[in-house]
Coordinates of C-alpha atoms in Angstrom, one line a residue:
Chain J
M611 CA 102.8 121.3 133.4
N612 CA 99.8 122.5 131.5
G613 CA 102.2 124.1 129.1
I614 CA 103.9 120.8 128.4
I615 CA 100.5 119.0 128.0
A616 CA 99.5 121.8 125.6
N617 CA 102.6 121.3 123.5
L618 CA 102.2 117.6 123.4
L619 CA 98.6 117.9 122.5
A620 CA 99.5 120.3 119.7
A621 CA 102.1 117.9 118.3
L622 CA 99.6 115.1 118.5
A623 CA 96.9 117.2 116.7
R624 CA 99.4 118.1 113.9
M625 CA 100.4 114.5 113.5
T626 CA 96.8 113.2 113.4
S627 CA 95.7 115.8 111.0
G628 CA 98.8 115.8 108.7
A629 CA 98.0 119.4 108.2
N630 CA 99.6 121.3 105.3
V631 CA 99.7 124.9 106.6
R632 CA 99.8 127.9 104.3
W633 CA 99.9 131.5 105.2
M634 CA 98.8 133.9 102.5
T635 CA 100.4 136.8 104.4
D636 CA 102.9 136.6 107.2
D637 CA 101.6 139.4 109.3
T638 CA 98.8 137.3 110.8
R639 CA 101.2 134.7 112.4
D640 CA 101.8 136.9 115.4
G641 CA 100.1 139.7 117.2
Q642 CA 96.5 140.1 118.2
V643 CA 93.9 139.0 115.6
I644 CA 90.7 137.1 115.3
Y645 CA 90.9 133.9 113.4
F646 CA 87.6 132.7 112.0
A647 CA 87.1 129.4 110.1
N648 CA 84.6 127.0 108.6
H649 CA 83.4 124.4 111.0
T650 CA 83.1 120.7 110.1
S651 CA 84.6 118.6 112.8
H652 CA 85.4 118.4 116.5
L653 CA 89.0 118.6 115.5
D654 CA 88.6 122.1 113.9
F655 CA 89.8 124.4 116.7
V656 CA 92.3 121.9 118.1
V657 CA 94.0 121.7 114.7
L658 CA 93.8 125.4 114.0
W659 CA 95.2 126.1 117.4
S660 CA 97.9 123.5 117.1
V661 CA 99.4 124.9 113.9
L662 CA 99.9 128.4 115.4
G663 CA 103.4 129.3 116.5
K664 CA 104.6 128.4 120.0
E665 CA 104.3 132.1 121.1
Q666 CA 100.9 132.7 119.5
R667 CA 99.2 129.5 120.7
P668 CA 99.0 130.3 124.5
R669 CA 97.7 133.8 123.6
T670 CA 94.9 132.5 121.4
R671 CA 91.6 131.4 122.9
P672 CA 89.1 129.3 121.0
V673 CA 85.4 130.2 121.4
A674 CA 83.6 126.8 121.9
A675 CA 80.3 125.4 122.8
R676 CA 79.6 125.1 126.5
D677 CA 77.3 122.1 126.4
Y678 CA 79.9 120.0 124.6
W679 CA 83.0 121.1 126.6
E680 CA 81.4 121.0 130.0
A681 CA 79.8 117.6 129.5
T682 CA 82.6 115.6 131.2
G683 CA 85.4 116.4 133.6
V684 CA 88.1 115.6 131.1
R685 CA 86.7 117.9 128.5
R686 CA 86.2 120.7 131.0
Y687 CA 89.9 120.3 132.1
F688 CA 91.1 120.6 128.5
A689 CA 88.8 123.4 127.7
T690 CA 89.6 125.6 130.7
R691 CA 93.2 124.6 131.5
I692 CA 94.8 123.7 128.2
F693 CA 92.9 125.7 125.5
R694 CA 91.7 128.4 127.8
A695 CA 88.5 128.3 125.8
I696 CA 85.8 130.8 126.1
L697 CA 82.7 128.7 126.5
V698 CA 79.5 130.1 125.1
D699 CA 75.9 128.7 125.1
R700 CA 74.5 127.7 121.8
E701 CA 70.9 127.5 123.0
G702 CA 70.2 130.9 124.6
E703 CA 69.0 133.3 122.0
S704 CA 67.7 136.1 124.1
V705 CA 69.2 139.5 123.4
G706 CA 70.6 140.0 126.9
H707 CA 72.2 136.6 126.8
L708 CA 73.9 137.2 123.5
R709 CA 75.2 140.5 124.8
A710 CA 76.7 138.9 127.8
Q711 CA 78.5 136.4 125.6
L712 CA 79.9 139.0 123.4
T713 CA 81.0 141.0 126.4
Q714 CA 83.0 137.9 127.4
L715 CA 84.8 138.0 124.0
I716 CA 85.5 141.7 124.2
E717 CA 87.0 141.2 127.6
A718 CA 89.3 138.6 126.3
L719 CA 90.3 140.8 123.4
D720 CA 91.0 143.7 125.8
A721 CA 93.2 141.4 127.8
G722 CA 95.4 141.1 124.7
D723 CA 94.4 137.6 123.6
S724 CA 93.5 136.5 120.1
L725 CA 90.4 134.5 119.3
I726 CA 89.4 131.5 117.3
L727 CA 85.8 131.8 116.1
F728 CA 83.5 129.6 114.1
P729 CA 80.9 132.0 112.7
E730 CA 78.6 129.2 111.5
G731 CA 77.9 128.4 115.1
T732 CA 77.4 124.8 114.6
R733 CA 79.4 122.4 112.4
G734 CA 78.3 122.6 108.8
T735 CA 77.7 119.7 106.5
S736 CA 80.5 118.7 104.2
E737 CA 78.6 120.3 101.3
G738 CA 79.2 123.9 102.2
M739 CA 79.2 126.4 105.0
A740 CA 76.1 127.4 106.9
E741 CA 75.0 131.1 107.1
F742 CA 77.2 133.1 109.4
R743 CA 75.9 134.4 112.7
G744 CA 76.3 138.0 113.7
G745 CA 79.0 137.7 116.4
L746 CA 81.8 138.3 114.0
Y747 CA 80.2 141.5 112.7
F748 CA 79.7 142.7 116.2
L749 CA 83.3 142.2 117.1
A750 CA 84.5 143.9 113.9
R751 CA 82.4 146.9 114.8
Q752 CA 83.5 147.0 118.5
R753 CA 87.2 146.6 117.8
P754 CA 87.7 148.0 114.2
D755 CA 91.5 147.9 114.4
L756 CA 91.8 144.2 114.8
G757 CA 92.5 142.1 111.7
L758 CA 89.9 139.4 111.1
V759 CA 91.8 136.5 109.6
P760 CA 89.8 134.0 107.5
V761 CA 91.0 130.4 107.9
H762 CA 90.0 127.5 105.6
L763 CA 90.1 124.0 107.1
H764 CA 90.1 121.2 104.6
N765 CA 89.4 117.5 105.0
L766 CA 89.1 117.5 108.8
Q767 CA 85.5 116.2 108.6
R768 CA 86.8 113.1 106.9
I769 CA 89.4 112.5 109.5
M770 CA 86.8 112.9 112.3
P771 CA 83.2 113.1 111.2
K772 CA 80.4 114.0 113.5
G773 CA 79.6 111.4 116.1
E774 CA 82.9 109.5 115.8
F775 CA 85.4 109.1 118.6
L776 CA 88.6 107.9 116.8
P777 CA 90.2 109.8 114.0
V778 CA 91.2 108.1 110.7
P779 CA 94.5 109.6 109.9
Q780 CA 94.5 111.5 106.6
L781 CA 96.1 114.6 105.3
S782 CA 94.4 118.0 105.8
A783 CA 95.1 121.6 104.9
V784 CA 94.9 124.8 106.9
T785 CA 95.0 128.0 105.0
F786 CA 95.3 131.4 106.6
G787 CA 94.1 134.3 104.4
A788 CA 94.7 138.0 104.4
P789 CA 93.0 139.9 107.3
L790 CA 89.7 141.6 106.7
R791 CA 88.4 144.7 108.4
L792 CA 84.9 146.3 108.5
E793 CA 84.7 148.9 105.8
K794 CA 83.1 152.3 106.3
G795 CA 79.3 152.0 106.0
E796 CA 79.4 148.3 105.4
G797 CA 76.3 146.6 106.7
K798 CA 76.0 143.4 108.6
E799 CA 74.8 141.2 105.8
A800 CA 77.3 142.5 103.3
F801 CA 80.2 142.1 105.8
L802 CA 79.2 138.6 106.8
A803 CA 78.8 137.6 103.1
R804 CA 82.3 139.0 102.4
A805 CA 83.8 137.1 105.3
R806 CA 82.2 133.9 104.1
T807 CA 83.5 134.3 100.6
A808 CA 87.0 135.1 102.0
I809 CA 87.0 131.6 103.6
E810 CA 85.6 129.9 100.4
E811 CA 88.3 131.5 98.3
L812 CA 91.0 129.8 100.4
A813 CA 89.8 126.3 99.6
P814 CA 92.5 124.3 97.9
S815 CA 91.6 123.7 94.3
Chain A
M780 CA 115.2 86.8 111.1
N781 CA 118.6 87.3 112.6
T782 CA 120.9 89.5 110.7
T783 CA 124.6 88.9 110.4
F784 CA 126.5 92.1 110.0
D785 CA 129.0 90.6 107.5
T786 CA 131.6 92.2 105.2
E787 CA 129.3 92.2 102.2
L788 CA 126.6 94.1 104.1
Q789 CA 129.3 96.6 105.2
W790 CA 130.4 97.0 101.6
L791 CA 126.8 97.6 100.4
L792 CA 126.2 100.2 103.2
G793 CA 129.6 101.8 102.5
G794 CA 128.8 102.0 98.8
I795 CA 125.5 103.9 99.5
I796 CA 127.4 106.3 101.7
A797 CA 130.0 106.8 99.0
V798 CA 127.3 107.6 96.4
L799 CA 125.7 110.1 98.8
V800 CA 129.1 111.8 99.4
V801 CA 129.6 112.1 95.7
A802 CA 126.1 113.5 95.2
T803 CA 126.7 116.0 98.1
V804 CA 130.0 117.1 96.8
A805 CA 128.7 117.4 93.2
G806 CA 125.8 119.5 94.5
A807 CA 128.2 121.8 96.4
I808 CA 130.4 122.3 93.3
L809 CA 127.4 122.9 91.0
A810 CA 126.0 125.4 93.4
R811 CA 129.2 127.5 93.0
R812 CA 129.3 127.3 89.3
V813 CA 125.7 127.7 88.4
T814 CA 124.8 131.2 86.9
T815 CA 121.3 131.0 85.4
D816 CA 118.1 131.2 87.5
S817 CA 116.7 128.0 86.1
G818 CA 120.0 126.2 86.7
R819 CA 119.9 127.5 90.2
A820 CA 116.5 125.9 90.8
V821 CA 117.7 122.6 89.5
V822 CA 120.7 122.6 91.7
D823 CA 118.8 123.7 94.8
N824 CA 116.4 120.9 94.2
L825 CA 119.3 118.4 93.8
I826 CA 120.7 119.6 97.1
V827 CA 117.4 119.3 98.9
R828 CA 116.8 115.9 97.5
T829 CA 120.3 114.7 98.4
R830 CA 119.8 115.9 102.0
A831 CA 116.5 114.0 102.1
W832 CA 118.4 110.9 100.7
W833 CA 120.8 111.1 103.6
V834 CA 118.0 111.0 106.1
M835 CA 116.2 108.2 104.3
C836 CA 119.3 106.1 104.0
G837 CA 120.2 106.8 107.6
V838 CA 116.8 105.6 108.8
F839 CA 116.8 102.6 106.5
G840 CA 120.4 101.7 107.6
I841 CA 119.6 101.8 111.2
A842 CA 116.4 99.8 110.7
L843 CA 118.3 97.2 108.8
L844 CA 121.1 96.9 111.4
T845 CA 118.6 96.2 114.2
G846 CA 117.8 93.0 112.5
G847 CA 114.2 92.1 111.6
A848 CA 112.3 94.2 114.2
G849 CA 113.5 97.5 112.9
S850 CA 112.8 96.7 109.2
V851 CA 109.3 95.4 110.0
L852 CA 108.6 98.4 112.0
L853 CA 110.0 100.8 109.4
F854 CA 108.1 99.4 106.5
G855 CA 104.9 99.1 108.7
L856 CA 105.3 102.8 109.3
I857 CA 105.8 103.5 105.6
S858 CA 102.6 101.6 104.9
F859 CA 100.7 103.6 107.4
L860 CA 101.9 106.9 106.0
A861 CA 101.4 105.8 102.4
L862 CA 97.9 104.6 103.2
R863 CA 97.1 107.9 104.8
E864 CA 98.2 109.8 101.7
F865 CA 96.2 107.4 99.5
I866 CA 93.0 107.5 101.5
T867 CA 93.1 111.3 101.5
L868 CA 92.6 111.2 97.7
T869 CA 89.9 108.6 97.6
P870 CA 86.1 109.3 97.6
T871 CA 85.4 107.6 101.0
R872 CA 82.5 109.0 103.0
H873 CA 81.3 109.0 106.6
G874 CA 80.0 105.5 106.2
D875 CA 83.5 104.2 105.6
H876 CA 84.9 105.6 108.8
R877 CA 84.6 102.4 110.9
A878 CA 86.0 100.3 108.1
L879 CA 88.9 102.7 107.7
L880 CA 89.6 102.5 111.5
W881 CA 90.0 98.7 110.9
V882 CA 92.2 99.2 107.9
F883 CA 94.6 101.6 109.7
F884 CA 94.7 100.3 113.2
L885 CA 94.1 96.5 112.9
L886 CA 94.6 95.2 109.4
T887 CA 97.9 97.1 108.7
P888 CA 99.6 96.2 112.0
A889 CA 98.4 92.6 111.6
Q890 CA 99.9 92.2 108.2
Y891 CA 103.3 93.2 109.6
L892 CA 102.9 91.0 112.6
F893 CA 102.6 88.0 110.3
V894 CA 105.9 89.0 108.7
W895 CA 107.4 89.4 112.2
F896 CA 106.1 85.9 113.2
D897 CA 107.4 84.4 110.0
W898 CA 103.9 83.2 109.2
Y899 CA 104.1 83.1 105.4
G900 CA 100.7 81.3 104.8
M901 CA 98.8 84.0 106.6
F902 CA 100.9 86.8 105.3
S903 CA 100.2 85.9 101.7
I904 CA 96.4 85.7 101.9
F905 CA 95.4 87.9 104.8
I906 CA 94.7 91.1 102.7
P907 CA 93.6 89.5 99.4
V908 CA 91.1 87.2 101.3
Y909 CA 90.2 88.3 104.8
A910 CA 90.7 92.1 104.5
F911 CA 89.0 91.9 101.1
L912 CA 85.9 90.5 102.6
L913 CA 85.9 92.4 105.9
V914 CA 86.2 95.9 104.5
P915 CA 83.0 96.0 102.3
T916 CA 81.0 94.1 105.1
R917 CA 81.9 96.8 107.6
S918 CA 80.9 99.6 105.3
A919 CA 77.7 97.8 104.2
L920 CA 76.7 97.5 107.9
V921 CA 76.6 101.3 108.1
G922 CA 74.0 101.4 105.3
E923 CA 75.4 104.2 103.2
T924 CA 75.0 103.0 99.7
E925 CA 75.9 105.9 97.6
H926 CA 79.0 105.1 95.4
F927 CA 79.4 102.0 97.4
L928 CA 81.4 99.9 95.0
E929 CA 83.6 102.9 94.1
R930 CA 84.4 103.6 97.8
T931 CA 85.0 99.9 98.7
A932 CA 87.1 99.3 95.6
T933 CA 89.4 102.2 96.3
V934 CA 89.9 101.2 100.0
Q935 CA 90.7 97.7 98.9
W936 CA 93.1 99.0 96.3
A937 CA 94.8 101.2 98.9
L938 CA 95.3 98.2 101.1
M939 CA 96.7 96.1 98.4
V940 CA 99.1 98.7 97.2
C941 CA 100.1 100.5 100.3
V942 CA 100.1 97.6 102.7
Y943 CA 100.2 94.2 100.9
C944 CA 102.7 95.2 98.3
V945 CA 105.0 97.2 100.7
S946 CA 105.0 94.4 103.2
H947 CA 106.8 92.2 100.7
A948 CA 109.9 94.2 101.2
P949 CA 110.5 93.3 104.8
A950 CA 109.1 89.8 104.0
L951 CA 112.3 89.2 102.1
L952 CA 113.8 88.6 105.5
I953 CA 111.7 85.5 106.1
I954 CA 112.6 83.6 102.8
D955 CA 114.7 80.6 103.5
V956 CA 117.5 80.4 101.0
E957 CA 119.9 77.5 101.4
G958 CA 123.4 78.5 102.4
Y959 CA 122.2 82.2 102.8
E960 CA 120.9 81.9 106.4
G961 CA 120.9 85.2 108.4
Q962 CA 122.0 87.1 105.3
N963 CA 118.6 88.2 104.0
A964 CA 119.1 91.8 104.9
K965 CA 121.3 92.0 101.8
L966 CA 118.3 90.9 99.7
L967 CA 116.3 93.8 101.0
L968 CA 119.2 96.2 100.4
F969 CA 119.6 94.7 96.8
L970 CA 115.9 95.5 96.1
V971 CA 116.0 99.0 97.5
I972 CA 119.3 99.9 95.8
V973 CA 118.2 98.6 92.4
V974 CA 114.7 100.1 92.6
Q975 CA 115.7 103.5 93.8
G976 CA 118.8 103.5 91.7
S977 CA 116.7 102.7 88.7
D978 CA 114.4 105.7 89.6
V979 CA 117.3 108.1 90.0
L980 CA 119.1 106.9 86.8
Q981 CA 115.9 107.1 84.7
Y982 CA 115.5 110.7 86.0
I983 CA 119.1 111.6 85.1
W984 CA 119.0 109.9 81.7
G985 CA 115.7 111.5 81.0
K986 CA 117.0 115.0 82.0
L987 CA 120.1 114.6 79.8
F988 CA 118.7 112.8 76.7
G989 CA 115.0 112.6 77.1
K990 CA 113.0 113.5 74.0
H991 CA 110.2 111.0 73.4
P992 CA 107.7 110.7 76.2
I993 CA 106.3 107.2 76.6
V994 CA 102.8 108.1 77.8
P995 CA 102.7 111.9 77.6
R996 CA 99.2 112.1 79.1
V997 CA 100.3 110.3 82.3
S998 CA 103.8 111.6 82.8
P999 CA 105.6 113.8 80.3
N1000 CA 108.9 113.3 82.2
K1001 CA 109.1 109.5 81.6
T1002 CA 110.8 109.2 78.2
W1003 CA 112.0 106.3 76.1
E1004 CA 115.6 107.6 76.5
G1005 CA 115.3 107.7 80.3
F1006 CA 113.7 104.3 80.4
A1007 CA 116.3 102.6 78.2
G1008 CA 119.3 104.3 79.8
G1009 CA 118.1 104.1 83.4
I1010 CA 116.9 100.5 83.3
S1011 CA 120.0 99.2 81.6
C1012 CA 122.3 101.0 84.1
A1013 CA 120.2 99.7 87.0
T1014 CA 120.4 96.2 85.5
L1015 CA 124.2 96.5 85.3
I1016 CA 124.4 97.8 88.9
G1017 CA 122.3 94.8 90.0
M1018 CA 124.5 92.4 88.2
G1019 CA 127.6 94.1 89.8
L1020 CA 126.1 93.4 93.2
W1021 CA 125.7 89.6 92.6
W1022 CA 128.3 88.9 95.3
A1023 CA 125.9 90.1 98.0
T1024 CA 123.0 87.9 96.9
P1025 CA 122.4 84.2 96.5
F1026 CA 122.3 84.8 92.7
A1027 CA 124.8 84.1 89.9
P1028 CA 125.8 87.3 88.0
W1029 CA 123.4 86.6 85.1
Q1030 CA 120.6 85.8 87.6
A1031 CA 121.3 89.0 89.5
A1032 CA 121.1 90.9 86.2
L1033 CA 117.7 89.3 85.3
M1034 CA 116.4 90.0 88.8
A1035 CA 117.5 93.7 88.6
L1036 CA 115.9 93.9 85.2
G1037 CA 112.6 92.6 86.6
I1038 CA 112.8 94.9 89.6
S1039 CA 113.5 97.9 87.3
L1040 CA 110.6 97.1 84.9
M1041 CA 108.2 96.6 87.7
G1042 CA 109.5 99.8 89.3
F1043 CA 108.7 101.6 86.1
A1044 CA 105.2 100.1 86.0
G1045 CA 104.6 101.2 89.6
G1046 CA 105.7 104.7 89.0
L1047 CA 103.6 105.0 85.8
T1048 CA 100.5 103.6 87.5
M1049 CA 100.8 105.8 90.5
S1050 CA 101.3 108.8 88.2
A1051 CA 98.1 107.9 86.4
I1052 CA 96.3 108.0 89.8
K1053 CA 97.8 111.4 90.6
R1054 CA 96.7 112.7 87.2
D1055 CA 93.2 111.4 87.7
R1056 CA 92.9 113.0 91.2
G1057 CA 94.5 116.2 89.9
V1058 CA 97.4 116.4 92.2
K1059 CA 101.1 116.7 91.5
D1060 CA 102.3 114.8 94.6
F1061 CA 100.7 112.5 97.1
G1062 CA 102.0 114.5 100.1
A1063 CA 104.7 116.8 101.3
L1064 CA 106.5 114.8 104.0
I1065 CA 109.9 114.4 102.3
A1066 CA 111.5 117.7 101.2
G1067 CA 112.1 117.8 97.4
H1068 CA 110.5 114.4 96.9
G1069 CA 106.8 114.9 97.8
G1070 CA 105.0 112.4 99.9
V1071 CA 106.0 108.9 101.0
L1072 CA 104.0 107.4 98.1
D1073 CA 105.9 109.6 95.6
R1074 CA 109.2 108.1 96.9
I1075 CA 108.1 104.5 97.1
D1076 CA 105.9 104.3 94.0
S1077 CA 108.4 102.2 92.1
L1078 CA 109.0 99.9 95.2
L1079 CA 105.2 99.1 95.3
F1080 CA 105.2 96.9 92.2
A1081 CA 108.8 95.7 92.4
A1082 CA 108.7 94.3 96.0
P1083 CA 106.1 91.5 95.6
I1084 CA 107.5 90.4 92.3
F1085 CA 111.1 90.3 93.5
F1086 CA 109.8 88.5 96.6
H1087 CA 107.9 85.9 94.6
L1088 CA 110.7 85.3 92.1
T1089 CA 113.3 84.9 94.8
R1090 CA 111.1 82.6 96.8
F1091 CA 110.0 80.5 93.8
F1092 CA 113.5 80.0 92.3
F1093 CA 115.8 80.1 95.3
G1094 CA 113.5 79.3 98.3
A1095 CA 114.5 76.2 100.2

């Protein structure tokens, strides 16, 4: 039942977003990877998740904000049953807290699932991406064999801007880039900057 | 809005199927004979386009045969998809979100409901008057003033072109022509055959003989040779189809000429918009053709003019 709902929802998300999907390399369509994308709209992870293949989708878990997705019963149902989201707190900044959250992500990876991650943390403005938080770097260091796939989401913030409840149907684009890996001796700042550029370079001209 | 499925309608639909069969067979033969890589690309494109034509004609045929409801629904859907492609390319901002929700989910369906209810008076002024005034008001209420006129004007233009103009195609079904009751589906077919035929013929003539582009900065593929050859052929086709219309042969020829000229104007204008926005196609929904707007660009300008000419000269 949840599987059927998930497929219907994915079809609805693809229809609403009119997403034009491009894969720069085919090897990131399947298998375990970490997708990381720019964040501009509530639609982001739903659309990214919806354009994945039928096999890949149930194995891919979005990392989403707990305060938003646990606010109502319906949201909680979708987050836990349909998307199997990993809910994280945005507020808690204590070291122990962050570590607990990252442990959660590592556990999901060790169970064989892929992740969808928004390293900006919060939705950026339409002008450009916010600075990346460190989680992506931590995951890259902990699981160096996994490919980190940059994904550029285009125009979703115009379909569903912050604070709106109904989408205006427009066309969007989802571009999957070539996977990144942490290089030997690469520091946190350098790696995060490289990851950020990798997304920017995928923007449709 | 009832449709009689008479012999003439059958002949028109049969003729379309015959043309598609010829194109499909020609594609298959060319695919065997072609040797060069560039030739292969042209033939592959021809085959993909022909296949898409089968689907489009199938959908259109089914819509037509259901009588009014199917046609109104189909063109309503076309408007919706065209609008979506158009708005994607416009500079609308967050402040226009609510106005756009009105545009997509209320104004567009309303326009087609007026066609369905045969309410000509409202149909003809709803978008130029009511929607025209509502859209900027809703955006102004939000209070985002940056590029306000630019944003509002493009949304209004989108509504006029993608909804108002397109809705004149199914509205052909509500024109009362004496002695032609229940046969208006053939008028719609006449329009679509001439306008799309003119498009295809201009493309073919241009490919074969095209040398002198008309407006190279807008569209290097539109040449004087393609224009002259395509439009005269489409005019002849229209004249040859007079038996399916309320027109005499010379009137059918003039109508077809008008449709083709407006079709050219629509195609050229939409190309200018694409150039300005820096895109090749409006979308990618129809394989080999681009987006919905790329396919119907010539219908946009032809439909309201053909509607008006028919209603003015032949309306009861």
